[in-house]
PDB file of C-alpha atoms in Angstrom:
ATOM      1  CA  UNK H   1       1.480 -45.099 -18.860  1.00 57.00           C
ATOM      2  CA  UNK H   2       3.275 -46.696 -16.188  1.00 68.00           C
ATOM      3  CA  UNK H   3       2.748 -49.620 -14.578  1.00 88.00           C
ATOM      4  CA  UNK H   4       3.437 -50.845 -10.838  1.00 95.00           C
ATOM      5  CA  UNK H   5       4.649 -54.464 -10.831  1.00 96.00           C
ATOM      6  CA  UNK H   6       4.269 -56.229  -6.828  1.00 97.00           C
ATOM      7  CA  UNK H   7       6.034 -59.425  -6.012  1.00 97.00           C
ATOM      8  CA  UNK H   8       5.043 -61.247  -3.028  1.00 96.00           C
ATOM      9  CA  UNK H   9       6.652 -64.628  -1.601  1.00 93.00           C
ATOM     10  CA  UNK H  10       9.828 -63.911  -3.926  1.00 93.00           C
ATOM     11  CA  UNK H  11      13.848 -63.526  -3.003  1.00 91.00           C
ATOM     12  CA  UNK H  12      15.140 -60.227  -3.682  1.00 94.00           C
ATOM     13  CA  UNK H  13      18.245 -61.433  -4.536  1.00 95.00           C
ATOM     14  CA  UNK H  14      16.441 -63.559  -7.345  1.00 92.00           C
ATOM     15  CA  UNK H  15      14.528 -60.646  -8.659  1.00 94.00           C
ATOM     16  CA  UNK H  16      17.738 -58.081  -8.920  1.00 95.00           C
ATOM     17  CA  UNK H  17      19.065 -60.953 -11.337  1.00 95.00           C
ATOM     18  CA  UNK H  18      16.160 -60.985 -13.810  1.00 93.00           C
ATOM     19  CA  UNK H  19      14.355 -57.790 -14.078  1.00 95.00           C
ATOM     20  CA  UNK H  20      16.747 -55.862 -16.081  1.00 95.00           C
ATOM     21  CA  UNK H  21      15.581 -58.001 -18.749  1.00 93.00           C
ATOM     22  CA  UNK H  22      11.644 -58.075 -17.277  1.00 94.00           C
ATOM     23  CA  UNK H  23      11.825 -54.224 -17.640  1.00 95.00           C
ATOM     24  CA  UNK H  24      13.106 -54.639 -21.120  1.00 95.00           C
ATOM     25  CA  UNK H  25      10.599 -57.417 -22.321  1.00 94.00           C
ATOM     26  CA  UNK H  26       7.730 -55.178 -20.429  1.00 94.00           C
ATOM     27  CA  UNK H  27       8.372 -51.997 -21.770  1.00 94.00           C
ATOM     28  CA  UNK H  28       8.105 -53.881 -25.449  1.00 93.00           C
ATOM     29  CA  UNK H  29       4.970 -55.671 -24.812  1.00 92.00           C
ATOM     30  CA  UNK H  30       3.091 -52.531 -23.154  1.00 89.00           C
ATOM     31  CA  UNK H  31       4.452 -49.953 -26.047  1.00 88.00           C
ATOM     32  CA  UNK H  32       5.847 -47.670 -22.455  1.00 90.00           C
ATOM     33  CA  UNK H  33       9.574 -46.365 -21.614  1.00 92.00           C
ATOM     34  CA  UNK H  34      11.586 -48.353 -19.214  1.00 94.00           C
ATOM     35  CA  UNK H  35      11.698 -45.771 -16.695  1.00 93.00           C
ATOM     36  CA  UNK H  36       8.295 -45.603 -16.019  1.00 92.00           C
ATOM     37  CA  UNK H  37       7.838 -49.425 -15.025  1.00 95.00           C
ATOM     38  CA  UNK H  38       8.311 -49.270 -11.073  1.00 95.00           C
ATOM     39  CA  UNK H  39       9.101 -52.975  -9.266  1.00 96.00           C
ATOM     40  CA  UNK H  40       8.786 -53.525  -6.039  1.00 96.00           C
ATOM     41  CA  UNK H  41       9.063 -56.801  -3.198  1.00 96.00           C
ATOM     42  CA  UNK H  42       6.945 -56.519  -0.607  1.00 94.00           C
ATOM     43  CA  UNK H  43       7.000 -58.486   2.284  1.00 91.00           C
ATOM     44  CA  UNK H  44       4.439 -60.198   4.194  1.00 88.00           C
ATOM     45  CA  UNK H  45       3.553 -62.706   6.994  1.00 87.00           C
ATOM     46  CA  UNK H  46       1.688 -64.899   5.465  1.00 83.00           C
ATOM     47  CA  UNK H  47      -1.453 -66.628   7.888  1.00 90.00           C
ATOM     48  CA  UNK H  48      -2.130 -69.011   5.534  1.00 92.00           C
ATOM     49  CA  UNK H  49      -0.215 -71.051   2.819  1.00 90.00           C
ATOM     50  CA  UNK H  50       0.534 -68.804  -0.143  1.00 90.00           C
ATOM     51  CA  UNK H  51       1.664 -69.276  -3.603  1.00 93.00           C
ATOM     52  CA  UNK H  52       3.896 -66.415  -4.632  1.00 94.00           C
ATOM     53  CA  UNK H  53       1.989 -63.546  -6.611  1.00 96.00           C
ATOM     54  CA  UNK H  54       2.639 -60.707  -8.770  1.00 97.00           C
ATOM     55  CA  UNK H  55       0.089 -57.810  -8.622  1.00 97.00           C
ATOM     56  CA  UNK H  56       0.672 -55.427 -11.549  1.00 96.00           C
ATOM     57  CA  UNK H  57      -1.033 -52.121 -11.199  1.00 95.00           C
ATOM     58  CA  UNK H  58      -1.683 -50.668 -14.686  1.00 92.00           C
ATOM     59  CA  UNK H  59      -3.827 -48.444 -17.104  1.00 89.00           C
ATOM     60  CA  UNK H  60      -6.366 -50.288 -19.359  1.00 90.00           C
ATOM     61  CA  UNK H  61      -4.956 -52.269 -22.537  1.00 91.00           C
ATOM     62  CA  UNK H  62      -6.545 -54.744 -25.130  1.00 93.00           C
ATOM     63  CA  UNK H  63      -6.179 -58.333 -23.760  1.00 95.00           C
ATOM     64  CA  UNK H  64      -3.724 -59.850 -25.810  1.00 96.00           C
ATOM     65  CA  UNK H  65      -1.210 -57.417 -24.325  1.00 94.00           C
ATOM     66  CA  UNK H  66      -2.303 -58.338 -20.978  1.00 95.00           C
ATOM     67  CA  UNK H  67      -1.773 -62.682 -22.212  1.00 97.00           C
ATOM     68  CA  UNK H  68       1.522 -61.206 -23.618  1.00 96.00           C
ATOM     69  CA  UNK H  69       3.010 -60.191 -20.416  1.00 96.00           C
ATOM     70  CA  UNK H  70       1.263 -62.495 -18.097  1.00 96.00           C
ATOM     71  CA  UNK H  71       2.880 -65.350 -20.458  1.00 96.00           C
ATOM     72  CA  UNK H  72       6.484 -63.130 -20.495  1.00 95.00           C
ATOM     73  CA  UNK H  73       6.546 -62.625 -16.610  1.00 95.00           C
ATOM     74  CA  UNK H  74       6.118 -66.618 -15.857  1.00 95.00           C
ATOM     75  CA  UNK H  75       8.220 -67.787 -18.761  1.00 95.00           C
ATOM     76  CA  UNK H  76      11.202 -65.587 -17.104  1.00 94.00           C
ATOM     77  CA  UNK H  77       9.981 -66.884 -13.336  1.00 93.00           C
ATOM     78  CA  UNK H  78       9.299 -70.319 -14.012  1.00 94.00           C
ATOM     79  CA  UNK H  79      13.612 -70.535 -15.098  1.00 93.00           C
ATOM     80  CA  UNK H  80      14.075 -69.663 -11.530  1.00 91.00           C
ATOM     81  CA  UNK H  81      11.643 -71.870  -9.934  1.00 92.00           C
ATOM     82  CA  UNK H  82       8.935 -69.964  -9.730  1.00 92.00           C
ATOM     83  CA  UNK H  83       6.249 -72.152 -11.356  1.00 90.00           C
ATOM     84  CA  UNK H  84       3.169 -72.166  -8.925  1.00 93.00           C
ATOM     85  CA  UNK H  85       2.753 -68.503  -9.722  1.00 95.00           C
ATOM     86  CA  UNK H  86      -0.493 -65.694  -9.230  1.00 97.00           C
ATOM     87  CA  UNK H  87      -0.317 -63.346 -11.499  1.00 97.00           C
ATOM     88  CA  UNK H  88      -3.199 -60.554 -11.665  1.00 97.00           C
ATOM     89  CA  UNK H  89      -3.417 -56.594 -12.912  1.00 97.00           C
ATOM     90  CA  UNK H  90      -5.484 -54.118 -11.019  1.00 96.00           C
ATOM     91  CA  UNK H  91      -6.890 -51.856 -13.871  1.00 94.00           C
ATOM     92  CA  UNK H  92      -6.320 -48.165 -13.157  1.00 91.00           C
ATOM     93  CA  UNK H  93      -8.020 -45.054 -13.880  1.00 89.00           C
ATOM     94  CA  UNK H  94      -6.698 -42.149 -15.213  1.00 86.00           C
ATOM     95  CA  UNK H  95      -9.500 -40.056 -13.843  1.00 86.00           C
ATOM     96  CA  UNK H  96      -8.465 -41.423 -10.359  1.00 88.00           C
ATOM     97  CA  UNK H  97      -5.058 -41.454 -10.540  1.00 87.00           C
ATOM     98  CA  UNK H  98      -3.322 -38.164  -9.382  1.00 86.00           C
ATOM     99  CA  UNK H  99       0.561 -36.578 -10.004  1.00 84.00           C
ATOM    100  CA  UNK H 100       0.960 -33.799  -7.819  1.00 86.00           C
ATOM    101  CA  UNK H 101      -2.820 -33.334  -6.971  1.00 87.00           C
ATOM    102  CA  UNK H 102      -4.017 -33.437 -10.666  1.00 84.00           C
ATOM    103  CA  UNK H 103      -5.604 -36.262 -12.395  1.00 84.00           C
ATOM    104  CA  UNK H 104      -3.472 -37.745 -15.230  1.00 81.00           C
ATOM    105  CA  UNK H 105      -6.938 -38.123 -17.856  1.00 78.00           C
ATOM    106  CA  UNK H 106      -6.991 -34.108 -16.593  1.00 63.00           C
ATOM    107  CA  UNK H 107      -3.112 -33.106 -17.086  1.00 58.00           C
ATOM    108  CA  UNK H 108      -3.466 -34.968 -20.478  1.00 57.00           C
ATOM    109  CA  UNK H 109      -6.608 -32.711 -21.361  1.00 46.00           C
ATOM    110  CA  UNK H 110      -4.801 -29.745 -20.460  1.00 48.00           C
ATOM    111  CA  UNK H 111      -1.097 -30.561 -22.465  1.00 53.00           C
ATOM    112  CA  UNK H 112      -3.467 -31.399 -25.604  1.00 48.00           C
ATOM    113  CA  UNK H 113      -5.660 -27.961 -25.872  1.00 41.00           C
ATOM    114  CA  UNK H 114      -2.923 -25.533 -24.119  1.00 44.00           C
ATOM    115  CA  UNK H 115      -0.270 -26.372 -26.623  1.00 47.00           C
TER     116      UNK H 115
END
């Protein structure tokens, strides 16, 4: 399943360049199609000083595939000069998480014994 990938503190412009290829190298890692990774910038004021971070929202895996892409998404940033960089996943649920007001674990359950 998909995940959500959230940069903070980056330059669009920057990001546009590279994640053609992030998408690519992502989709391998995590075993998922391309069109279901979903990037996005967002913007913040910052109150303190903040090293730029990437918050990836995804679905449970073992952890070497989490080391694999934490290790692929600085690789690619550090050659921009992104080297002081927080990277950290936010495990989802599929019991919580809802598509048109049904639970994916649920939607799965149903496309596996109404088939």
């Amino acid at each position: 399943m998909m995940p959500f990938i959230r940069f903070t503190g980056f330059n669009r412009e920057t990001l546009e360049i590279f994640a053609p290829s992030l998408i690519e190298k992502i989709a391998t890692i995590a075993n998922i199609q391309k069109d279901t990774i979903k990037l996005e910038l967002h913007k913040t004021e910052p109150l303190t000083q903040s090293p730029p971070s990437i918050e990836i929202l995804i679905f449970p895996r073992d952890q070497q595939t989490f080391d694999s892409l934490s290790s692929l998404i600085y690789e690619i940033l550090s050659k921009y000069g992104y080297t002081n960089v927080h990277i950290f996943f936010q495990l989802l649920s599929p019991l919580l998480y809802y598509k048109n007001g049904v639970s994916i674990d649920e939607s799965i359950y149903f496309k596996k014994f109404n088939s």
